[in-house]
Amino acid sequence: MVKIKLVEARQVLDSRGNPTVEADVRLSNGFGRAIVPSRASTGVHEAVEKRDGGKAFHGKGVSKAVLAVNTVIAAELVGKNVSSLEELDTLLIDLDGAPQKVRLGVNAILAVSMAFARAHADSKNTPLYRYLADQAGTTPALPLPFANVINGGVHAGNDLEMQEFMIVPYKTRSFSKAVRMVVETYHELKGIIASKYGTDATGVGDEGGFAPPVKDASEALKLLSQAVKKAGCDGKIAFAMDPASSEFYNADGTYTSKRWSASKLKSYYGRLARQYPLISLEDPFDQDDFDSW
């Protein structure tokens, strides 16, 4: 059991320059702070961020979510003894009471949950990844970085309809070495893009990955393969994709501007997985295309 001594939030700016919620949670013997990430593409079934609307920050201010933390959530949690992250999250979910978190806002709830996790880990003097594994009842594993290095879709102004292409340095037991592999591959990728498309093509997209004028996923993965090989990481780095397919799903049930059927899109993913070391595929079909899922 740990006693919650303080819950406090404020408005800060995220990596896109948009407002988001930062929360502090202080326990009797631990402290945690967390900033909520915010996506550019969201599904209709996802929990809802509370935004202010109006003119300030183009309507994206989060003062209402911050107020929810500093009043409603703080009043509920401060002084309580909590035994686990699950118990804390259950309290927050019940306090909101709405399926998609529309009352308090998922940005308010998540900020507090993340900050509590860090504070609780701090109180146990344990790394966050080990704490989370313990809370989930699983064996701790070293975090594996997924680095988004090519952007498309709503994250970029190019013609690439699929949204995220990531490199995953999975053949190392050292996190610092994994990060070094990412950095070295990223810079090799920049050189390859500049050489093939010109230096103007090395501009970055919404999430910091390059946004070269490639047309399809195969071309993007080919660039990644060249960069990995040039960085000397062949066989040590795999690839991951988040197509964000709901963004290129058409009203007639087809996908992409080419009007592919779901089965053709599935076959395309299969070809990519056979040709490249693709180990993760997020959101390959539309959020409501249950038959394809």
C-alpha positions as MATLAB code, in Angstrom:
seq = 'MVKIKLVEARQVLDSRGNPTVEADVRLSNGFGRAIVPSRASTGVHEAVEKRDGGKAFHGKGVSKAVLAVNTVIAAELVGKNVSSLEELDTLLIDLDGAPQKVRLGVNAILAVSMAFARAHADSKNTPLYRYLADQAGTTPALPLPFANVINGGVHAGNDLEMQEFMIVPYKTRSFSKAVRMVVETYHELKGIIASKYGTDATGVGDEGGFAPPVKDASEALKLLSQAVKKAGCDGKIAFAMDPASSEFYNADGTYTSKRWSASKLKSYYGRLARQYPLISLEDPFDQDDFDSW';
ca = [
       0.000    0.000    0.000;
       1.174    3.517   -0.818;
      -0.556    6.737    0.159;
      -1.186    9.355   -2.529;
      -0.087   12.731   -1.207;
      -0.449   14.935   -4.302;
      -1.988   14.852   -7.790;
      -1.329   17.878   -9.964;
      -1.423   18.678  -13.696;
      -0.466   21.449  -16.098;
      -0.623   22.214  -19.809;
       2.612   21.683  -21.784;
       3.501   21.359  -25.468;
       4.206   18.031  -27.149;
       6.675   17.231  -29.934;
       4.246   18.579  -32.549;
       3.846   21.887  -30.724;
       0.335   20.973  -29.559;
      -0.873   21.278  -25.963;
      -1.028   18.129  -23.872;
      -1.318   17.201  -20.199;
       1.614   16.723  -17.833;
       0.838   15.285  -14.407;
       2.730   14.842  -11.145;
       1.880   12.194   -8.573;
       3.596   12.242   -5.185;
       3.323    9.275   -2.850;
       4.408    8.986    0.745;
       7.735    7.625   -0.524;
       7.897    8.191   -4.275;
       7.389   10.722   -7.079;
       6.406   10.415  -10.735;
       5.836   12.798  -13.645;
       4.413   11.956  -17.071;
       3.401   13.716  -20.283;
       0.598   12.259  -22.394;
       1.405   11.524  -26.049;
      -1.166   12.540  -28.643;
      -1.773   10.877  -31.994;
      -2.328   12.551  -35.346;
      -4.584    9.733  -36.566;
      -7.201    8.365  -34.182;
      -9.885    5.750  -34.584;
     -13.566    6.311  -33.925;
     -13.551    3.707  -31.142;
     -10.598    5.180  -29.252;
     -10.873    6.929  -25.920;
     -11.476   10.663  -26.358;
      -9.063   13.457  -25.499;
     -10.635   16.436  -23.760;
      -9.791   19.577  -25.756;
     -10.896   23.153  -25.105;
     -12.073   24.208  -28.544;
     -12.171   27.907  -29.394;
      -9.364   29.954  -30.962;
      -6.467   29.378  -28.577;
      -4.018   26.780  -29.886;
      -6.461   26.173  -32.787;
      -8.892   24.612  -30.332;
      -6.371   22.074  -29.043;
      -5.843   23.530  -25.576;
      -6.176   21.114  -22.653;
      -7.035   23.457  -19.768;
     -10.309   21.564  -19.226;
      -8.436   18.260  -18.914;
      -5.934   19.885  -16.572;
      -8.809   21.224  -14.473;
     -10.302   17.715  -14.325;
      -7.039   16.406  -12.891;
      -6.592   19.221  -10.396;
     -10.158   19.076   -9.106;
     -12.160   15.897   -9.732;
      -9.304   13.388   -9.939;
      -7.203   14.966   -7.185;
     -10.195   15.087   -4.842;
     -10.806   11.382   -5.428;
      -7.201   10.184   -5.082;
      -5.338   12.387   -2.617;
      -5.231   10.710    0.783;
      -6.093    7.278   -0.608;
      -3.992    4.191   -0.022;
      -3.503    2.278   -3.285;
      -1.866   -1.106   -3.672;
      -1.343   -1.391   -7.430;
      -1.517    0.309  -10.814;
      -4.563   -1.809  -11.640;
      -6.369   -0.513   -8.583;
      -5.460    3.061   -9.486;
      -6.649    2.631  -13.077;
      -9.912    1.074  -11.913;
     -10.528    4.085   -9.676;
      -9.936    6.445  -12.620;
     -12.125    4.479  -15.029;
     -14.979    4.308  -12.519;
     -14.603    8.006  -11.748;
     -15.050    8.891  -15.408;
     -17.843    6.383  -15.936;
     -18.055    6.780  -19.730;
     -17.001    4.096  -22.248;
     -14.699    6.416  -24.198;
     -13.573    8.596  -21.275;
     -15.527   11.614  -22.527;
     -16.256   13.031  -19.065;
     -12.742   13.591  -17.736;
     -10.849   12.953  -20.966;
      -8.390   10.158  -21.644;
      -5.558   12.705  -21.606;
      -6.405   13.572  -17.995;
      -6.774    9.934  -16.948;
      -3.685    8.664  -18.745;
      -1.462   11.440  -17.411;
      -2.316   10.479  -13.845;
      -2.011    6.750  -14.522;
       1.433    7.129  -16.094;
       2.652    9.450  -13.354;
       1.409    7.040  -10.682;
       3.234    4.150  -12.365;
       6.490    6.106  -12.252;
       5.884    7.175   -8.658;
       5.056    3.634   -7.550;
       8.169    2.298   -9.313;
      10.184    5.025   -7.585;
       8.773    4.006   -4.221;
      10.007    0.459   -4.876;
      13.367    1.712   -6.177;
      12.914   -0.313   -9.362;
      13.129    0.582  -13.090;
       9.789    1.341  -14.705;
       9.955   -1.592  -17.142;
      10.515   -4.031  -14.275;
       7.717   -2.451  -12.261;
       5.272   -2.759  -15.178;
       6.232   -6.393  -15.735;
       5.654   -7.085  -12.046;
       2.255   -5.359  -12.149;
       1.291   -7.438  -15.201;
       2.579  -10.670  -13.665;
       5.061  -11.281  -16.492;
       8.813  -11.801  -16.739;
      10.704   -8.499  -17.061;
      12.185   -7.883  -20.499;
      14.467   -5.107  -21.639;
      12.437   -2.509  -23.584;
      12.870   -2.782  -27.353;
      12.968    0.534  -29.241;
      10.757    0.908  -32.316;
      12.146    3.938  -34.176;
       9.845    5.625  -36.682;
      12.240    6.625  -39.486;
      10.018    6.967  -42.586;
       6.699    8.819  -42.421;
       3.722    8.723  -44.747;
      -0.041    9.072  -44.530;
      -1.283   11.924  -42.343;
       2.219   12.287  -40.878;
       3.778   13.549  -44.103;
       3.129   15.493  -47.280;
       4.361   12.774  -49.644;
       2.366   10.251  -51.695;
       3.076    7.332  -49.356;
      -0.329    6.226  -48.081;
       0.938    3.909  -45.329;
       1.857    5.900  -42.279;
       4.814    4.584  -40.259;
       7.917    2.556  -41.076;
      10.057    1.610  -38.107;
      13.387   -0.063  -37.463;
      13.691   -2.489  -34.549;
      17.190   -3.396  -33.274;
      16.189   -6.730  -31.773;
      19.501   -8.621  -31.869;
      21.208   -7.021  -28.885;
      20.956   -7.334  -25.119;
      22.114   -3.754  -24.566;
      19.602   -0.919  -24.761;
      22.352    1.667  -25.318;
      23.706   -0.379  -28.218;
      20.202   -0.690  -29.649;
      19.845    3.100  -29.567;
      23.250    3.495  -31.224;
      22.184    1.124  -34.014;
      19.046    3.213  -34.557;
      21.017    6.465  -34.753;
      23.623    5.093  -37.141;
      20.985    3.558  -39.419;
      18.953    6.767  -39.350;
      21.914    8.810  -40.593;
      22.765    6.247  -43.275;
      19.134    6.437  -44.381;
      19.389   10.211  -44.646;
      22.408    9.900  -46.925;
      20.714    7.314  -49.125;
      17.592    9.471  -49.482;
      19.665   12.559  -50.301;
      21.657   10.644  -52.899;
      18.576    9.154  -54.568;
      16.046   11.978  -54.339;
      18.089   15.097  -53.525;
      18.710   16.917  -50.259;
      15.237   18.479  -50.336;
      13.847   14.976  -49.736;
      15.523   14.698  -46.320;
      12.891   16.836  -44.637;
      11.033   15.068  -41.856;
       7.385   14.276  -41.278;
       5.121   14.840  -38.313;
       6.847   12.264  -36.110;
      10.455   12.951  -37.022;
      10.895   10.295  -39.694;
      12.002   11.186  -43.202;
       9.281   11.867  -45.755;
      10.892   11.025  -49.109;
       8.858   11.007  -52.343;
       8.319    7.251  -52.359;
       5.120    5.792  -53.749;
       4.573    2.583  -51.788;
       5.608    0.495  -48.800;
       7.900   -1.731  -50.810;
       9.993    1.250  -51.886;
      10.149    2.516  -48.281;
      11.258   -0.882  -46.945;
      13.881   -1.151  -49.686;
      15.385    2.133  -48.477;
      15.441    0.790  -44.927;
      17.170   -2.391  -46.073;
      19.869   -0.375  -47.814;
      20.396    1.809  -44.737;
      20.598   -1.165  -42.367;
      23.160   -2.888  -44.576;
      25.251    0.265  -44.931;
      25.201    0.740  -41.149;
      26.591   -2.772  -40.699;
      23.441   -3.959  -38.927;
      22.197   -6.524  -41.449;
      20.502   -9.363  -39.566;
      20.373   -7.307  -36.367;
      17.575   -4.868  -37.239;
      14.051   -5.871  -38.223;
      11.206   -3.675  -39.517;
       7.776   -2.730  -38.218;
       4.888   -0.967  -39.928;
       1.802    0.917  -38.860;
      -0.139    1.409  -42.102;
      -2.997    3.178  -40.245;
      -5.252    1.640  -42.861;
      -8.403    3.425  -41.677;
      -6.858    6.543  -43.223;
      -6.895    4.986  -46.722;
     -10.065    2.902  -46.417;
     -12.680    3.821  -49.012;
     -16.457    3.954  -48.557;
     -16.895    1.072  -51.026;
     -14.845   -1.260  -48.828;
     -11.619   -1.014  -50.790;
      -8.203    0.220  -49.717;
      -5.744    2.833  -51.002;
      -6.146    5.072  -54.025;
      -5.676    1.914  -56.145;
      -8.986    0.544  -54.812;
      -7.514   -2.735  -53.607;
      -9.779   -5.346  -52.076;
      -9.018   -6.435  -48.510;
      -7.722   -9.785  -49.785;
      -5.356   -8.048  -52.215;
      -4.086   -5.824  -49.405;
      -3.563   -8.906  -47.246;
      -1.573  -10.559  -50.021;
       0.523   -7.410  -50.363;
       1.379   -7.497  -46.660;
       2.329  -11.157  -47.064;
       4.720  -10.358  -49.919;
       6.343   -7.610  -47.863;
       6.785   -9.984  -44.889;
       8.413  -12.598  -47.118;
      10.722  -10.093  -48.782;
      11.743   -8.057  -45.718;
      12.311   -8.813  -41.998;
       8.898   -7.448  -41.024;
       8.101   -8.489  -37.439;
       5.223   -6.173  -36.506;
       2.195   -4.892  -38.420;
      -0.151   -2.489  -36.631;
      -3.617   -1.546  -37.930;
      -3.368   -3.428  -41.250;
      -7.136   -3.102  -41.869;
      -9.848   -0.554  -41.157;
     -11.093   -0.358  -37.576;
     -14.547   -1.634  -38.581;
     -13.441   -4.173  -41.211;
     -13.941   -7.062  -38.832;
     -14.017   -9.767  -41.507;
     -10.526   -8.833  -42.683;
      -9.226   -8.732  -39.097;
];
